Amino acid sequence: MKPILTVSGLKVRFGNEQSGVRAVDDVSFTVGKGETLGVVGESGSGKSVTGLSLIRLISKPGRVVGGSIDFDGRDILAMSDSEIRDVRGREISMIFQDPMTSLNPVLTIGRQITEILEVQEGMRGGRAKARAIELLSLVGIPSPERRLGDYPHHFSGGMRQRVMIAIAVACKPRLLIADEPTTALDVTIQAQILDILKNLQREFGMALILITHDLGVVAGMADRIAVMYGGRIVEQGSTDCVFEEPRMPYTVGLLRSTPRLDRPDEDRLTPIRGLPAEPVGQANFCRFAPRCDIAQQLCLREAPPLRQVRPDHMAACHFAEDVPTLLHTSSEAIAL
Amino acid sequence: MRTAPPEMIASISDLHVHFPVRSPFLFGKSPGVVKAVDGVSFDIRRGETLGLVGESGCGKTTIGRAILQLNAITSGSISFNGEDLATSSPEAMRKLRRRIQLIFQDPYASLNPRMSVGRAIAEPIRLHNLRQGEAAITDRVKELLSLVGLAPTYMSRYPHEFSGGQRQRIGIARALACEPDLIVCDEPVSALDVSVQAQVVNLLQDLQARLGLTYLFIAHGLSVIQHISNRVAVMYLGRVAEIGERREVYANPRHPYTRSLLSAVPIPDPKVERARRRIVLQGELPSPLNPPKGCRFVTRCPIAVAHCAQEAPPLTPSASGSSMAACWRSSEIDDLLPRFAAT
């Protein structure tokens, strides 16, 4: 089946060719209909910029300097401003970490939902209001007809995120981009929101790009994952493959740095030494090499391409084949 | 008043911290008080890490701040090394305060951007007269920097030149400069990236082993709390829901809130995630202005009965005695809710 979204060789740069930040540096991936792609990475890895560029929300000094974004046969990057406005909210929607900054504080919730129905679907009056109530109950807001007249500050963080989701799915988009949708929420509320996203996806057959730093969240939600580091996808594949046998030392490091609830007797975490890389300038080397335990001369001379290492699993490491043996044995040597 | 037995470094007894809410209108009637902490008692043992966990608004940060005397106590008492903080003279209090330090979530906000790191760390040393003479102070600052894994040459740099993880190390060095016994760590790793989080967690553990520190480790992340704590207190809406040995609380939770929290934490393993049964709590945290009568958790509890809404349950010990839970149904909870859905 043809994927709904195909991104190839996407490059987003902030600043100039030499010293600019290559926030997204030659990124390619696809998302199938109704599929969930988890994009994992730390701050500065380029995961949010990737998400924003999909609906052309990159603002100056950032710009897309290469690649293509194909959404259901149409080239997002070639669209006119009015064409992309038509796509936003109607076919591709996006929700963010902090719903308070995305909601308009001086408009009622009801107005903010009916607005998008009006603009994108031409729905007005009683029909739009009825649909707004339906949407609010869909995202689990109790007594929705009474809450239409409330303002964003009347809602808690979790409730605001529900409102944002209601607005995002108002036009039954075929792709929802969720950028850290539960990061600001408490864990019991996070469980509720993830539940809602799953149910909506089932209901509308919507594809989901879930951008997060939390490996636990993607493990439970994603069909496939892409791990980003320094503006690049460094590992990509089915969620099971990547978690079961990561082939990129960075992914191994992330998993080992995370304390796990189901491992109560783990004595010590194994952090990744050093600090996350800033993707400045051209990189003819592996950006992870300075922090990598198995880096060789080759890693400093040549950037490893993202390549197939086994079915449904790609990694950007010169030594991807050796990662399981090399890192399982050398795990004790990783120093603070 | 209760005095702490020798092995206790601090004792909190029936602590209440209430915040009056002012009316938005000048002469309006006050709408009430927020009972941020409402009857909390626990001890902190010397040399241990006590994890204080709960969701936003549960009162965990307020307790930390009350221990540091940064929030006025409404009633109850906090004693440190057997001395009641509320009745200490200002002079005694200044001495006590040096021995209780705080590490913040956001080290950038807690460092003066115009003060070099060296000066920031030297300040408490001068203030408390811990070293005499410039040379001795400088030596001590260098020693502290290397203790937290930073190069002593960083002394002359300013906070903006450091990454989040490095700033947190500076915050730790500054706390250590006072030579404290107890450090209140308030979400010390929550703002850091995963790979750096582990570095700081390991550093805190190393320092504890080396310097014999006691930590009150406040966090919302249940996995970090499990990893670092000896004992754990789970808070909900101003009260302790469950407290005890870490192993007991995590392996055999006896409060429905603890069980739902544990079941909600995502685990980075797709196979485990697929096999889990979640207890998805309904509704949201009630307003602390108007908390429910009886058990605080009653409005969201999946196993509440009529009695729960009438009378607040006391903390009762488990069969093994190594944990206490405040739930009327804790003895039958194993028949009612899954223990912890990960294998």
XYZ file of C-alpha atoms in Angstrom:
679
model
C 0.000 0.000 0.000
C 1.225 3.457 -0.866
C 2.160 5.491 2.207
C 0.162 8.621 2.940
C 3.295 10.643 3.629
C 6.706 10.281 2.020
C 9.503 12.553 3.159
C 12.767 12.321 1.252
C 16.055 14.053 1.827
C 14.457 16.818 3.882
C 16.861 19.548 4.970
C 15.991 22.474 7.220
C 18.633 25.011 8.041
C 18.737 27.951 10.426
C 21.348 30.433 9.255
C 23.873 30.123 6.445
C 25.555 27.227 4.689
C 28.804 27.225 6.684
C 27.910 28.073 10.257
C 24.130 27.565 10.249
C 22.367 24.936 12.306
C 21.305 21.968 10.199
C 18.272 21.261 12.331
C 17.045 18.640 9.891
C 19.820 17.121 7.833
C 18.777 14.782 5.044
C 15.833 13.070 6.690
C 13.691 10.493 4.885
C 10.755 8.469 6.166
C 7.274 7.330 5.283
C 4.039 7.036 7.219
C 1.369 4.554 6.137
C -2.385 5.100 6.328
C -3.565 4.727 9.913
C -0.040 3.986 11.081
C 1.734 5.464 14.114
C 5.311 6.610 13.635
C 7.136 7.494 16.848
C 9.881 10.076 16.421
C 12.249 9.899 19.390
C 15.093 12.188 20.277
C 16.500 14.595 22.825
C 16.318 18.368 22.713
C 17.987 19.744 19.615
C 17.750 16.471 17.707
C 15.494 18.053 15.082
C 12.341 16.105 15.867
C 10.093 19.135 16.412
C 11.475 21.004 13.397
C 10.790 17.918 11.284
C 7.184 17.947 12.523
C 6.739 21.662 11.860
C 8.199 21.463 8.375
C 5.564 18.895 7.355
C 2.911 21.611 7.416
C 5.320 24.374 6.465
C 5.379 26.098 9.825
C 9.105 26.799 9.853
C 9.634 30.491 10.386
C 12.647 32.672 9.656
C 15.602 32.396 9.996
C 14.826 28.741 9.406
C 13.973 27.410 5.960
C 13.646 24.185 4.076
C 16.695 23.988 1.828
C 16.220 20.597 0.269
C 14.186 17.460 -0.117
C 10.554 16.775 -0.781
C 7.396 16.101 1.215
C 4.796 14.096 -0.608
C 1.376 13.936 1.043
C -0.972 11.597 -0.763
C 0.507 12.413 -4.162
C 0.808 16.157 -3.625
C 4.047 18.048 -3.033
C 3.683 20.011 0.203
C 6.751 22.133 -0.514
C 5.445 23.233 -3.927
C 2.033 24.329 -2.663
C 0.953 27.961 -2.696
C 0.177 29.603 0.633
C -3.554 29.208 0.155
C -3.181 25.562 -0.808
C -1.178 24.724 2.298
C -3.700 26.613 4.453
C -6.342 24.310 3.049
C -4.336 21.267 4.050
C -3.588 22.482 7.582
C -6.241 21.447 10.045
C -8.284 19.717 7.369
C -5.956 16.985 6.167
C -2.936 17.349 8.442
C -3.289 18.638 12.004
C -0.755 19.273 14.700
C -0.889 19.458 18.488
C 1.828 20.751 20.769
C 3.233 20.230 24.239
C 1.710 23.297 25.798
C -1.959 23.672 24.894
C -2.218 27.017 26.674
C 0.009 28.723 24.135
C -1.907 27.180 21.244
C -5.360 28.162 22.467
C -6.639 31.717 22.173
C -7.170 32.988 25.746
C -9.899 35.479 24.807
C -12.122 33.136 22.820
C -14.430 30.512 24.305
C -13.634 26.881 23.682
C -16.852 26.564 21.701
C -15.847 29.399 19.390
C -12.389 27.945 18.812
C -13.852 24.630 17.731
C -16.627 26.070 15.577
C -14.107 28.401 13.944
C -12.236 25.578 12.293
C -15.484 23.866 11.288
C -16.592 27.119 9.697
C -13.333 27.863 7.894
C -12.497 24.375 6.711
C -15.887 22.706 6.370
C -18.253 25.625 5.858
C -20.290 24.414 8.819
C -22.240 27.107 10.698
C -24.708 27.820 13.523
C -26.486 24.934 15.205
C -24.785 22.306 13.090
C -21.303 23.506 14.013
C -22.290 23.749 17.668
C -23.692 20.228 17.686
C -20.500 18.964 16.079
C -18.390 20.845 18.665
C -20.307 19.137 21.480
C -19.826 15.795 19.779
C -16.067 16.432 19.482
C -15.697 17.460 23.120
C -17.427 14.313 24.312
C -15.234 12.290 21.940
C -12.133 13.520 23.790
C -13.698 12.804 27.164
C -14.743 16.234 28.418
C -17.657 15.769 30.835
C -20.922 17.681 30.197
C -19.602 19.257 26.962
C -22.670 21.395 26.258
C -22.033 23.292 29.472
C -18.348 23.825 28.737
C -18.663 25.388 25.290
C -18.907 28.862 26.827
C -15.802 28.421 29.016
C -12.431 29.999 28.309
C -9.112 28.105 28.188
C -8.104 29.275 31.676
C -11.143 27.496 33.105
C -9.595 24.187 32.117
C -6.776 22.167 33.676
C -3.721 21.214 31.633
C -5.088 17.793 30.750
C -8.474 19.225 29.795
C -6.825 21.868 27.591
C -4.906 19.181 25.769
C -8.226 17.401 25.166
C -9.652 20.616 23.724
C -6.604 20.937 21.455
C -7.104 17.378 20.277
C -10.800 18.079 19.629
C -9.844 21.062 17.456
C -7.126 19.076 15.697
C -9.422 16.208 14.766
C -12.487 18.382 14.045
C -12.109 17.879 10.293
C -11.087 14.203 10.564
C -7.549 14.766 9.280
C -5.726 11.878 7.690
C -2.527 12.712 9.542
C -2.095 14.057 13.052
C 1.309 15.297 14.201
C 1.544 15.276 18.001
C 4.639 17.024 19.354
C 5.254 15.944 22.968
C 1.485 15.918 23.611
C 1.756 14.520 27.140
C 5.108 15.839 28.341
C 3.586 18.598 30.485
C 0.961 16.286 31.979
C 0.860 14.064 35.027
C 1.288 10.380 34.427
C -2.329 9.385 35.120
C -3.534 12.137 32.771
C -0.941 11.084 30.202
C -2.467 7.604 30.205
C -5.903 9.131 29.525
C -4.650 11.304 26.643
C -2.737 8.451 24.981
C -5.891 6.348 25.256
C -7.888 9.061 23.512
C -5.337 9.354 20.704
C -5.456 5.590 20.155
C -9.247 5.545 20.068
C -9.478 8.482 17.664
C -6.992 6.830 15.395
C -9.054 3.667 15.300
C -12.224 5.660 14.703
C -10.945 7.903 11.896
C -8.224 5.663 10.437
C -5.869 8.581 11.022
C -2.102 8.279 10.721
C -0.158 9.617 13.710
C 3.341 11.025 14.029
C 4.116 11.000 17.728
C 7.131 13.138 18.584
C 8.497 12.473 22.054
C 11.591 12.062 24.178
C 9.931 9.275 26.151
C 10.889 5.808 24.974
C 8.134 4.333 27.125
C 5.439 6.299 25.332
C 6.554 5.168 21.865
C 6.941 1.563 23.017
C 3.241 1.489 23.845
C 1.962 3.588 20.940
C 4.100 3.331 17.822
C 4.071 0.771 15.014
C 7.396 2.048 13.777
C 9.940 4.414 15.262
C 12.592 6.795 14.031
C 15.367 7.827 16.418
C 16.841 11.246 15.707
C 20.224 12.595 16.741
C 21.892 15.816 15.634
C 19.353 16.495 12.882
C 19.472 13.024 11.374
C 17.515 9.821 11.652
C 20.054 7.421 13.081
C 17.817 4.402 13.470
C 14.465 3.472 12.039
C 12.319 0.380 11.928
C 9.449 -1.519 13.459
C 9.090 -0.730 17.141
C 9.676 -4.373 18.059
C 12.898 -4.622 16.025
C 14.392 -1.396 17.334
C 13.670 -2.116 20.992
C 14.598 -5.769 20.783
C 17.944 -5.301 19.115
C 18.970 -1.681 18.605
C 21.714 -1.354 16.009
C 22.797 2.211 16.669
C 24.922 2.851 19.790
C 22.934 6.015 20.517
C 19.683 4.063 20.837
C 21.426 1.531 23.062
C 22.661 4.428 25.195
C 19.208 5.975 25.484
C 17.689 2.687 26.596
C 20.430 2.154 29.161
C 20.102 5.678 30.576
C 16.405 5.240 31.278
C 15.466 3.840 34.678
C 12.787 1.190 34.232
C 9.880 0.483 36.513
C 10.062 -3.216 35.727
C 13.719 -3.425 36.729
C 13.665 -2.609 40.430
C 17.055 -4.102 41.135
C 19.076 -2.222 38.592
C 22.008 -0.867 40.558
C 23.281 1.825 38.359
C 22.224 3.605 35.228
C 24.601 3.716 32.308
C 24.537 7.252 30.955
C 25.846 8.383 27.598
C 28.940 10.434 28.300
C 29.247 13.997 27.067
C 26.533 16.249 25.736
C 24.102 16.056 22.813
C 25.602 17.267 19.529
C 24.653 20.544 17.925
C 24.268 20.026 14.195
C 26.360 23.000 13.088
C 28.116 23.037 9.750
C 28.628 20.164 7.396
C 29.310 16.815 9.011
C 31.592 14.425 7.153
C 31.618 12.280 10.254
C 29.201 10.548 12.603
C 27.764 13.186 14.941
C 27.501 10.631 17.701
C 31.127 9.499 17.428
C 32.483 11.719 20.267
C 30.084 10.035 22.707
C 30.220 6.558 21.248
C 31.930 3.627 22.956
C 32.674 1.733 19.786
C 33.707 4.630 17.553
C 36.684 4.020 15.251
C 38.769 6.264 12.988
C 36.305 5.617 10.185
C 33.480 7.229 12.211
C 35.398 10.514 12.338
C 36.173 10.447 8.613
C 32.903 9.427 7.079
C 29.269 9.977 7.971
C 27.478 6.625 8.118
C 24.414 6.509 5.826
C 21.103 5.193 7.119
C 21.040 1.705 5.644
C 19.089 -1.511 5.888
C 20.593 -3.850 8.488
C 17.858 -6.453 8.559
C 14.246 -6.643 7.402
C 12.257 -3.646 8.617
C 15.256 -2.149 10.402
C 17.683 0.581 9.334
C 20.591 2.117 11.209
C 23.170 4.805 10.545
C 26.265 3.185 11.990
C 29.338 1.836 10.250
C 29.352 -1.008 12.715
C 25.625 -1.697 12.962
C 26.177 -5.433 12.407
C 28.566 -5.593 15.342
C 26.585 -3.428 17.758
C 24.851 -6.325 19.565
C 28.119 -8.106 20.321
C 30.260 -5.043 20.881
C 27.917 -3.216 23.206
C 26.612 -6.108 25.209
C 30.103 -6.969 26.224
C 31.468 -3.495 26.682
C 28.549 -2.237 28.763
C 30.570 -2.302 31.975
C 33.200 -0.025 30.507
C 30.900 2.958 30.042
C 32.135 5.493 32.550
C 30.369 8.465 34.050
C 6.239 17.844 70.714
C 7.942 14.777 69.352
C 11.714 14.700 69.327
C 13.476 12.629 66.746
C 15.299 9.500 67.832
C 19.015 9.635 66.981
C 18.822 7.730 63.705
C 16.328 10.268 62.405
C 17.770 13.350 60.789
C 14.419 15.055 60.411
C 10.912 14.479 61.680
C 7.784 15.954 60.256
C 4.808 15.722 62.478
C 1.192 16.492 61.570
C 2.364 19.195 59.181
C -0.201 21.576 57.739
C 0.694 24.265 55.233
C -2.285 26.302 54.103
C -2.280 29.217 51.686
C -5.066 31.774 51.985
C -6.471 32.693 48.587
C -7.097 36.383 48.145
C -10.261 37.596 46.554
C -9.745 39.206 43.147
C -11.713 42.196 44.477
C -10.195 44.521 47.034
C -12.736 44.080 49.826
C -14.287 40.824 48.679
C -14.725 37.851 50.927
C -11.778 35.468 50.808
C -12.858 32.402 48.841
C -10.929 30.104 51.157
C -7.610 28.419 51.759
C -5.613 25.995 49.665
C -4.649 23.129 51.921
C -1.414 22.314 50.112
C -0.197 20.053 52.909
C -2.853 18.792 55.255
C -1.674 16.568 58.052
C 1.555 14.892 56.943
C 3.931 13.021 59.240
C 7.089 11.152 58.352
C 10.696 10.774 59.409
C 13.803 11.036 57.303
C 16.528 8.630 58.396
C 20.137 9.623 58.405
C 21.970 8.574 55.252
C 18.889 7.452 53.347
C 17.129 8.724 50.262
C 13.466 9.271 50.904
C 11.568 9.616 47.645
C 8.551 11.899 47.717
C 6.393 11.202 44.700
C 3.045 12.415 43.463
C 1.417 14.414 40.716
C 1.302 18.178 40.443
C -0.549 19.814 43.292
C -0.055 16.938 45.724
C 2.020 19.097 48.083
C 5.420 17.478 47.622
C 7.272 20.684 46.774
C 5.503 22.550 49.594
C 6.828 19.997 52.089
C 10.345 20.477 50.751
C 10.035 24.226 51.058
C 8.561 23.961 54.546
C 11.579 21.930 55.675
C 13.796 24.736 54.414
C 11.553 27.248 56.176
C 10.746 28.854 52.857
C 7.028 28.398 53.493
C 5.393 29.298 56.790
C 3.944 26.313 58.590
C 0.261 26.568 59.517
C 0.480 23.913 62.215
C 2.463 20.837 63.140
C 6.203 20.685 63.540
C 9.400 19.944 61.715
C 12.439 18.985 63.701
C 15.973 18.629 62.432
C 18.550 16.729 64.456
C 16.086 16.860 67.334
C 15.630 20.634 67.256
C 12.234 22.085 66.452
C 12.693 24.471 63.542
C 9.692 26.598 64.507
C 10.958 27.425 67.987
C 14.650 27.852 67.134
C 16.165 31.280 67.656
C 17.135 33.169 64.499
C 20.779 32.541 65.357
C 20.277 28.790 65.754
C 18.135 28.765 62.653
C 20.918 30.263 60.558
C 23.229 27.494 61.644
C 20.604 24.836 61.002
C 19.825 26.235 57.601
C 23.352 25.725 56.394
C 22.928 22.032 57.072
C 19.765 21.725 54.967
C 20.246 22.612 51.322
C 18.076 22.651 48.234
C 18.672 21.618 44.631
C 16.157 23.038 42.199
C 14.584 21.708 39.029
C 15.793 24.609 36.938
C 19.383 25.388 37.826
C 19.435 28.287 35.402
C 16.759 30.161 37.310
C 18.603 29.567 40.575
C 21.976 30.892 39.415
C 22.707 34.588 39.149
C 23.507 35.174 35.465
C 25.942 37.966 36.338
C 27.934 36.008 38.865
C 30.747 33.743 37.719
C 30.387 30.133 38.747
C 33.370 30.478 41.074
C 31.814 33.402 42.894
C 28.445 31.693 43.083
C 29.978 28.665 44.763
C 32.251 30.767 47.001
C 29.371 32.872 48.286
C 27.940 30.362 50.780
C 31.475 29.461 51.898
C 32.124 33.103 52.810
C 28.669 33.617 54.268
C 29.005 30.743 56.683
C 32.691 31.331 57.295
C 33.570 27.791 56.277
C 37.056 28.638 54.979
C 39.344 31.500 55.960
C 41.391 33.446 53.455
C 41.005 33.826 49.689
C 43.401 31.021 48.818
C 41.551 28.509 50.963
C 38.202 29.574 49.507
C 39.476 29.231 45.938
C 40.897 25.806 46.706
C 37.577 24.733 48.140
C 35.679 25.978 45.070
C 38.019 24.003 42.804
C 37.583 20.946 44.958
C 33.796 21.253 44.792
C 33.852 21.636 41.018
C 35.877 18.493 40.547
C 33.654 16.706 43.042
C 30.678 17.273 40.733
C 32.650 16.353 37.633
C 33.460 19.805 36.272
C 36.894 21.149 35.419
C 38.202 23.584 38.082
C 39.030 25.998 35.245
C 35.294 26.567 34.771
C 35.387 28.865 37.838
C 35.600 32.022 35.816
C 32.751 31.158 33.442
C 29.167 32.347 33.639
C 25.978 30.252 33.872
C 24.923 30.831 30.247
C 28.093 29.120 29.047
C 26.916 25.798 30.422
C 24.432 23.173 29.292
C 21.458 22.153 31.461
C 23.255 19.136 32.904
C 26.356 21.159 33.721
C 24.263 23.860 35.376
C 22.651 21.220 37.515
C 26.145 20.119 38.550
C 26.913 23.734 39.510
C 23.696 23.831 41.552
C 24.817 20.681 43.327
C 28.303 22.103 43.971
C 26.731 25.206 45.460
C 24.555 23.134 47.763
C 27.577 21.068 48.808
C 29.568 24.225 49.533
C 27.528 24.619 52.719
C 28.577 21.157 53.888
C 24.978 20.080 54.472
C 23.620 16.949 56.131
C 20.307 16.939 54.325
C 19.678 17.948 50.716
C 16.176 18.508 49.461
C 16.325 17.650 45.755
C 13.247 19.127 44.082
C 12.820 17.508 40.641
C 16.587 17.709 40.060
C 16.585 15.777 36.790
C 13.147 16.502 35.329
C 14.337 19.255 33.009
C 17.284 17.284 31.660
C 17.586 15.121 28.569
C 17.424 11.386 29.152
C 21.096 10.734 28.433
C 22.157 13.527 30.803
C 19.571 12.633 33.454
C 21.374 9.377 34.123
C 24.680 11.245 34.588
C 23.175 13.467 37.286
C 21.366 10.585 39.030
C 24.654 8.666 39.202
C 26.459 11.760 40.481
C 23.927 12.217 43.283
C 24.320 8.569 44.268
C 28.124 8.807 44.256
C 28.102 11.964 46.375
C 25.757 10.364 48.873
C 28.050 7.364 49.287
C 31.102 9.559 49.551
C 29.830 12.306 51.833
C 27.187 10.462 53.844
C 24.421 12.771 52.688
C 20.721 12.341 53.304
C 18.347 13.139 50.441
C 14.716 14.065 50.337
C 14.221 13.378 46.635
C 11.078 15.008 45.282
C 9.943 13.952 41.800
C 6.933 13.029 39.757
C 8.777 10.300 37.851
C 8.098 6.941 39.461
C 10.955 5.168 37.694
C 13.585 7.655 38.892
C 12.176 7.522 42.429
C 12.312 3.739 42.395
C 15.858 3.830 41.167
C 17.255 6.251 43.732
C 15.195 5.819 46.913
C 15.497 3.613 49.967
C 12.034 4.556 51.136
C 9.164 6.160 49.259
C 6.211 8.335 50.233
C 3.374 8.661 47.731
C 1.343 11.839 48.149
C -2.093 12.759 46.918
C -3.793 16.106 47.418
C -1.882 17.200 50.504
C -1.729 13.857 52.275
C 0.449 10.774 52.308
C -1.383 7.926 50.582
C 1.315 5.339 51.124
C 4.791 5.259 52.642
C 7.332 2.549 53.241
C 10.353 0.609 52.072
C 10.858 1.176 48.363
C 10.640 -2.504 47.504
C 7.434 -2.998 49.428
C 5.686 0.071 48.009
C 6.569 -0.820 44.410
C 6.150 -4.597 44.592
C 3.164 -4.708 46.882
C 1.341 -1.375 46.743
C -1.643 -1.264 49.074
C -3.186 2.020 48.010
C -5.297 2.201 44.822
C -3.607 5.496 43.899
C -0.150 3.898 44.037
C -1.427 1.047 41.890
C -2.895 3.358 39.276
C 0.241 5.498 39.187
C 2.431 2.450 38.674
C 0.165 1.070 35.993
C 0.217 4.392 34.126
C 4.008 4.676 33.809
C 5.045 3.691 30.286
C 7.789 1.094 30.080
C 10.296 1.252 27.206
C 9.599 -2.248 25.963
C 6.852 -2.870 23.395
C 6.299 -6.467 24.553
C 5.787 -5.416 28.169
C 3.537 -2.560 27.083
C 1.285 -4.828 25.041
C 0.866 -7.271 27.903
C 0.010 -4.659 30.523
C -3.310 -3.885 32.045
C -3.702 -0.217 32.858
C -5.860 1.228 35.575
C -6.904 4.400 33.770
C -8.154 6.789 36.429
C -11.269 8.718 35.605
C -11.473 12.455 36.097
C -8.923 14.904 37.351
C -7.392 16.067 40.567
C -10.084 17.855 42.633
C -9.456 21.477 43.563
C -7.319 21.789 46.699
C -9.613 24.691 47.650
C -12.419 22.262 48.102
C -10.972 18.787 48.618
C -13.379 15.858 48.948
C -14.501 14.837 52.411
C -13.267 11.578 53.801
C -10.539 9.993 51.694
C -8.984 12.545 49.344
C -8.814 10.005 46.561
C -12.497 9.048 46.727
C -13.584 10.977 43.607
C -11.202 9.069 41.343
C -10.854 5.791 43.192
C -11.893 2.712 41.201
C -12.755 0.755 44.368
C -14.279 3.387 46.655
C -17.235 2.446 48.844
C -19.693 4.692 50.681
C -17.638 4.786 53.854
C -14.625 6.258 52.010
C -16.495 9.512 51.396
C -17.294 9.909 55.089
C -14.117 9.245 56.983
C -10.481 9.763 56.052
C -8.555 6.494 56.354
C -5.524 6.494 58.683
C -2.152 5.082 57.607
C -2.128 1.418 58.602
C 0.859 -0.911 58.406
C 1.098 -3.816 55.980
C 1.452 -7.427 57.198
C 5.228 -7.220 56.902
C 5.231 -3.853 58.656
C 7.521 -2.282 56.087
C 4.921 0.004 54.530
C 1.812 1.918 55.541
C -1.174 2.827 53.377
C -4.141 5.104 53.980
C -6.962 3.092 52.454
C -9.992 1.463 54.039
C -9.760 -1.401 51.592
C -6.012 -2.022 51.630
C -6.381 -5.512 53.129
C -8.545 -6.722 50.223
C -6.875 -4.706 47.459
C -5.189 -7.720 45.849
C -8.621 -9.111 44.956
C -9.773 -5.779 43.534
C -6.971 -4.298 41.441
C -3.983 -5.652 39.525
C -0.817 -5.229 41.532
C 1.445 -3.775 38.930
C 0.852 -4.734 35.398
C 4.441 -5.177 34.247
C 5.705 -8.744 34.436
